[in-house]
Amino acid sequence: MNQVWQNFKKPIRNGLKYAKALVKGYPFHYANRQNPDAADQYLHKWIESITPIPDRGTSEIRANRIWNLRLAAQRIHCLHISPQKIFSFSDRIGVPTEANGFREAPVFVRGQVLTDVGGGLCLIATNVFNTFLYAGCEILERHCHSIDAYGESRFYELGQDAAVANGYKDLIVRNHSQIPLQLRCKVLENEGKVESSLWGAAPKPWQIRVESQILKQLHPPNPQYLSGWIVETSRYSKNELEPSSTWQRNYEAVSHYQPCVKS
């Protein structure tokens, strides 16, 4: 009976997710065109984000992680995002299954580090989230990881990561400017990092400042555990074209990371 439920659970989640997006109008506004030849239309770099790739696990696990990262990067590289259009990570990457080309790599599931098909996609999601966050794009949906499994060696700043899980956790942002944008993403395996950048047909019209503050440390139950955290992240923007403009907060989120066993 449990296996039968597992077989039906993902399609049900996907259906509910699509219905929720349908109500909000998202599916009708997704960015849906990649054009590597249009780079000369986007001459203004708005922002660039660099995320290190963790060097953990067996050689097979590390190879599978890199494979998944490359596959995901290919599916969003040179994505054109017109004004008012939406970027959905899940919509662009697709369902993380073996049939869709993905392999098993580390994932965080209910406070544990496990392996599953599509492992590593959260690193890409975190990287492009930072690009969109610091570019000033409208954040419609974002989720933090359930745990801070890497501790001080984490590949993200607390409060500025993005977790994805097919069917119920997505990263969705909107280009709410009047400027066409292009997202570029690549995996530099020899340098051990992922890079993404956002380029505009015109300069970025605002300045951006992002602040993350730890509100509380969640102390672990014993020394075998890593601490958890409650972190508040705020983003402020100021109109670049108006010298008299002041900083305005236009995004805030509270991230909860539970204590977890050291990996």
Short mmCIF file of C-alpha atoms in Angstrom, two decimals:
data_model
loop_
_atom_site.label_atom_id
_atom_site.label_comp_id
_atom_site.label_asym_id
_atom_site.label_seq_id
_atom_site.Cartn_x
_atom_site.Cartn_y
_atom_site.Cartn_z
CA MET A 1 0.00 0.00 0.00
CA ASN A 2 2.84 2.39 0.85
CA GLN A 3 4.48 1.82 -2.55
CA VAL A 4 1.17 2.48 -4.30
CA TRP A 5 0.89 5.77 -2.43
CA GLN A 6 4.46 6.68 -3.33
CA ASN A 7 3.65 6.11 -7.02
CA PHE A 8 0.69 8.48 -6.86
CA LYS A 9 2.11 11.07 -4.48
CA LYS A 10 4.29 12.98 -6.94
CA PRO A 11 1.63 13.29 -9.68
CA ILE A 12 -0.84 14.53 -7.06
CA ARG A 13 1.68 17.08 -5.76
CA ASN A 14 2.43 18.21 -9.30
CA GLY A 15 -1.26 18.62 -10.04
CA LEU A 16 -1.84 20.68 -6.91
CA LYS A 17 1.25 22.77 -7.68
CA TYR A 18 0.06 23.49 -11.21
CA ALA A 19 -3.45 24.34 -9.98
CA LYS A 20 -1.98 26.81 -7.48
CA ALA A 21 0.16 28.39 -10.20
CA LEU A 22 -2.81 28.48 -12.55
CA VAL A 23 -4.83 30.50 -10.04
CA LYS A 24 -1.97 33.00 -9.76
CA GLY A 25 -1.58 33.17 -13.53
CA TYR A 26 2.01 31.88 -13.55
CA PRO A 27 1.78 29.26 -16.35
CA PHE A 28 0.64 31.89 -18.82
CA HIS A 29 3.65 34.08 -18.16
CA TYR A 30 6.63 31.72 -18.02
CA ALA A 31 9.84 32.67 -19.78
CA ASN A 32 10.05 30.09 -22.55
CA ARG A 33 12.79 30.91 -24.99
CA GLN A 34 16.53 30.22 -24.97
CA ASN A 35 18.62 32.03 -27.56
CA PRO A 36 22.43 31.74 -27.27
CA ASP A 37 22.82 33.86 -30.41
CA ALA A 38 21.14 36.89 -28.84
CA ALA A 39 23.99 37.78 -26.46
CA ASP A 40 24.75 40.97 -28.39
CA GLN A 41 21.28 42.24 -27.44
CA TYR A 42 22.18 42.06 -23.75
CA LEU A 43 25.26 44.20 -23.23
CA HIS A 44 24.69 45.27 -19.61
CA LYS A 45 25.64 42.86 -16.84
CA TRP A 46 23.28 43.39 -13.94
CA ILE A 47 24.81 40.90 -11.52
CA GLU A 48 26.90 37.73 -11.31
CA SER A 49 26.79 35.01 -8.64
CA ILE A 50 29.42 32.37 -7.93
CA THR A 51 28.72 29.28 -5.83
CA PRO A 52 31.44 26.73 -4.89
CA ILE A 53 30.66 23.06 -5.51
CA PRO A 54 31.12 20.96 -2.33
CA ASP A 55 33.86 18.36 -2.65
CA ARG A 56 32.15 15.65 -0.60
CA GLY A 57 31.21 12.04 -1.10
CA THR A 58 32.64 9.24 -3.21
CA SER A 59 34.04 9.84 -6.67
CA GLU A 60 30.78 8.47 -8.12
CA ILE A 61 28.66 10.80 -6.00
CA ARG A 62 30.79 13.81 -6.97
CA ALA A 63 30.60 12.86 -10.66
CA ASN A 64 26.82 12.48 -10.45
CA ARG A 65 26.48 15.86 -8.75
CA ILE A 66 28.50 17.52 -11.51
CA TRP A 67 26.41 15.71 -14.14
CA ASN A 68 23.16 17.02 -12.60
CA LEU A 69 24.57 20.53 -12.30
CA ARG A 70 25.64 20.59 -15.95
CA LEU A 71 22.30 19.23 -17.13
CA ALA A 72 20.37 21.85 -15.16
CA ALA A 73 22.67 24.68 -16.26
CA GLN A 74 22.17 23.74 -19.92
CA ARG A 75 18.41 24.02 -19.51
CA ILE A 76 18.48 27.59 -18.21
CA HIS A 77 21.53 29.00 -20.01
CA CYS A 78 20.71 31.97 -22.28
CA LEU A 79 17.09 32.02 -21.16
CA HIS A 80 15.30 35.14 -22.37
CA ILE A 81 13.01 36.72 -19.75
CA SER A 82 10.80 39.47 -21.18
CA PRO A 83 9.33 42.23 -19.00
CA GLN A 84 6.67 40.86 -16.62
CA LYS A 85 7.54 37.26 -17.50
CA ILE A 86 8.19 34.62 -14.85
CA PHE A 87 11.09 32.23 -14.32
CA SER A 88 10.16 28.93 -12.66
CA PHE A 89 13.06 26.66 -11.81
CA SER A 90 10.91 23.52 -11.92
CA ASP A 91 9.31 24.52 -15.20
CA ARG A 92 12.69 24.94 -16.88
CA ILE A 93 14.56 22.00 -15.31
CA GLY A 94 11.78 19.44 -15.55
CA VAL A 95 11.07 16.44 -13.35
CA PRO A 96 14.35 15.12 -11.86
CA THR A 97 14.11 11.48 -12.93
CA GLU A 98 16.50 9.05 -14.58
CA ALA A 99 14.27 9.12 -17.67
CA ASN A 100 14.85 12.89 -17.76
CA GLY A 101 18.63 12.40 -17.63
CA PHE A 102 19.40 12.94 -13.94
CA ARG A 103 21.49 10.78 -11.62
CA GLU A 104 21.64 10.03 -7.88
CA ALA A 105 23.47 12.54 -5.70
CA PRO A 106 23.11 14.01 -2.16
CA VAL A 107 19.80 15.60 -1.11
CA PHE A 108 18.40 16.92 2.17
CA VAL A 109 15.24 15.06 3.21
CA ARG A 110 13.48 15.70 6.53
CA GLY A 111 16.63 16.69 8.35
CA GLN A 112 18.89 14.04 6.85
CA VAL A 113 21.50 13.93 4.09
CA LEU A 114 20.45 11.14 1.70
CA THR A 115 20.92 10.36 -1.99
CA ASP A 116 18.25 10.58 -4.65
CA VAL A 117 17.91 11.20 -8.37
CA GLY A 118 18.45 14.89 -9.09
CA GLY A 119 20.65 15.55 -6.08
CA GLY A 120 22.61 18.80 -6.39
CA LEU A 121 19.86 20.83 -8.04
CA CYS A 122 19.52 22.97 -4.91
CA LEU A 123 23.03 24.29 -5.59
CA ILE A 124 21.94 25.57 -8.99
CA ALA A 125 18.73 26.93 -7.48
CA THR A 126 20.69 28.72 -4.75
CA ASN A 127 23.08 30.19 -7.28
CA VAL A 128 20.41 31.60 -9.60
CA PHE A 129 18.32 32.73 -6.61
CA ASN A 130 21.21 34.94 -5.53
CA THR A 131 21.49 36.29 -9.06
CA PHE A 132 17.81 37.22 -9.17
CA LEU A 133 17.82 38.47 -5.57
CA TYR A 134 20.74 40.87 -6.09
CA ALA A 135 19.42 41.88 -9.51
CA GLY A 136 16.29 43.19 -7.82
CA CYS A 137 13.81 40.84 -9.49
CA GLU A 138 10.51 40.11 -7.76
CA ILE A 139 10.71 36.92 -5.68
CA LEU A 140 7.40 35.06 -5.91
CA GLU A 141 8.39 31.75 -4.31
CA ARG A 142 11.53 30.58 -2.53
CA HIS A 143 12.24 28.00 0.19
CA CYS A 144 15.27 27.56 2.43
CA HIS A 145 16.89 24.21 3.16
CA SER A 146 15.47 22.33 6.14
CA ILE A 147 18.93 22.01 7.71
CA ASP A 148 22.36 23.64 7.66
CA ALA A 149 24.14 20.36 6.89
CA TYR A 150 27.48 21.92 5.91
CA GLY A 151 27.92 24.17 8.95
CA GLU A 152 30.74 26.66 8.51
CA SER A 153 31.67 25.08 5.16
CA ARG A 154 28.20 25.77 3.69
CA PHE A 155 28.08 26.86 0.04
CA TYR A 156 25.51 29.57 0.74
CA GLU A 157 25.00 32.42 3.16
CA LEU A 158 22.38 31.64 5.76
CA GLY A 159 19.07 33.09 4.62
CA GLN A 160 20.16 33.31 0.99
CA ASP A 161 19.80 29.71 -0.21
CA ALA A 162 17.01 28.15 -2.26
CA ALA A 163 15.78 24.57 -1.88
CA VAL A 164 13.74 22.88 -4.61
CA ALA A 165 11.70 19.67 -4.49
CA ASN A 166 9.62 18.62 -7.44
CA GLY A 167 5.93 19.16 -6.87
CA TYR A 168 5.99 21.31 -3.75
CA LYS A 169 9.11 23.51 -3.52
CA ASP A 170 9.99 25.78 -6.43
CA LEU A 171 11.97 28.93 -7.12
CA ILE A 172 9.79 31.43 -9.00
CA VAL A 173 10.78 35.02 -9.83
CA ARG A 174 9.39 37.75 -12.07
CA ASN A 175 11.16 40.28 -14.26
CA HIS A 176 9.03 43.17 -13.05
CA SER A 177 11.20 45.73 -14.87
CA GLN A 178 10.52 47.06 -18.35
CA ILE A 179 13.88 45.73 -19.56
CA PRO A 180 14.34 42.38 -21.36
CA LEU A 181 16.78 40.13 -19.49
CA GLN A 182 18.91 37.10 -20.29
CA LEU A 183 20.00 34.53 -17.70
CA ARG A 184 23.34 32.80 -18.28
CA CYS A 185 24.55 29.83 -16.28
CA LYS A 186 27.57 27.56 -16.50
CA VAL A 187 29.37 24.91 -14.46
CA LEU A 188 33.15 25.33 -14.23
CA GLU A 189 34.17 21.87 -13.07
CA ASN A 190 37.93 22.52 -13.10
CA GLU A 191 37.44 25.56 -10.88
CA GLY A 192 34.86 23.83 -8.68
CA LYS A 193 32.12 26.41 -9.03
CA VAL A 194 28.85 27.39 -10.66
CA GLU A 195 28.41 30.85 -12.18
CA SER A 196 25.23 32.57 -13.24
CA SER A 197 24.67 36.11 -14.40
CA LEU A 198 21.81 38.30 -15.49
CA TRP A 199 22.24 40.60 -18.47
CA GLY A 200 19.91 43.39 -19.55
CA ALA A 201 19.15 45.17 -22.80
CA ALA A 202 19.65 48.35 -20.70
CA PRO A 203 21.50 49.11 -17.45
CA LYS A 204 20.03 48.01 -14.13
CA PRO A 205 17.71 50.84 -13.03
CA TRP A 206 18.26 50.44 -9.29
CA GLN A 207 20.82 49.84 -6.57
CA ILE A 208 20.38 46.77 -4.40
CA ARG A 209 21.37 45.98 -0.83
CA VAL A 210 20.71 42.62 0.85
CA GLU A 211 21.07 41.93 4.58
CA SER A 212 20.74 38.63 6.45
CA GLN A 213 20.61 38.60 10.24
CA ILE A 214 20.57 35.61 12.58
CA LEU A 215 17.60 36.00 14.89
CA LYS A 216 18.18 32.88 16.94
CA GLN A 217 20.53 29.92 17.22
CA LEU A 218 18.73 26.61 17.70
CA HIS A 219 21.10 24.67 19.94
CA PRO A 220 21.65 21.01 19.08
CA PRO A 221 20.52 18.28 21.51
CA ASN A 222 24.04 16.78 21.70
CA PRO A 223 27.56 17.26 20.23
CA GLN A 224 26.77 14.91 17.33
CA TYR A 225 24.44 17.55 15.91
CA LEU A 226 24.98 20.84 14.12
CA SER A 227 23.13 23.95 15.27
CA GLY A 228 19.96 25.19 13.66
CA TRP A 229 19.15 28.82 12.91
CA ILE A 230 16.37 31.31 12.39
CA VAL A 231 17.52 33.98 9.93
CA GLU A 232 15.80 37.08 8.58
CA THR A 233 16.77 38.35 5.12
CA SER A 234 15.76 41.75 3.76
CA ARG A 235 16.41 43.38 0.42
CA TYR A 236 16.41 47.13 -0.17
CA SER A 237 16.46 49.00 -3.45
CA LYS A 238 17.02 52.59 -4.54
CA ASN A 239 16.20 54.09 -7.92
CA GLU A 240 19.44 54.60 -9.82
CA LEU A 241 17.93 57.34 -11.97
CA GLU A 242 16.59 59.51 -9.14
CA PRO A 243 19.34 61.04 -6.94
CA SER A 244 16.79 61.97 -4.26
CA SER A 245 15.37 58.44 -3.93
CA THR A 246 15.74 56.55 -0.64
CA TRP A 247 16.22 52.88 0.20
CA GLN A 248 12.97 50.91 0.18
CA ARG A 249 12.56 47.36 1.47
CA ASN A 250 10.91 45.21 -1.19
CA TYR A 251 11.65 41.66 -0.03
CA GLU A 252 11.85 39.94 3.33
CA ALA A 253 11.90 36.30 4.37
CA VAL A 254 12.51 34.32 7.54
CA SER A 255 14.45 31.06 7.09
CA HIS A 256 14.28 28.19 9.58
CA TYR A 257 17.09 25.59 9.69
CA GLN A 258 16.62 22.76 12.17
CA PRO A 259 19.53 21.13 14.07
CA CYS A 260 20.84 18.07 12.25
CA VAL A 261 23.27 15.18 12.59
CA LYS A 262 26.79 15.97 11.40
CA SER A 263 27.43 14.40 8.01
#
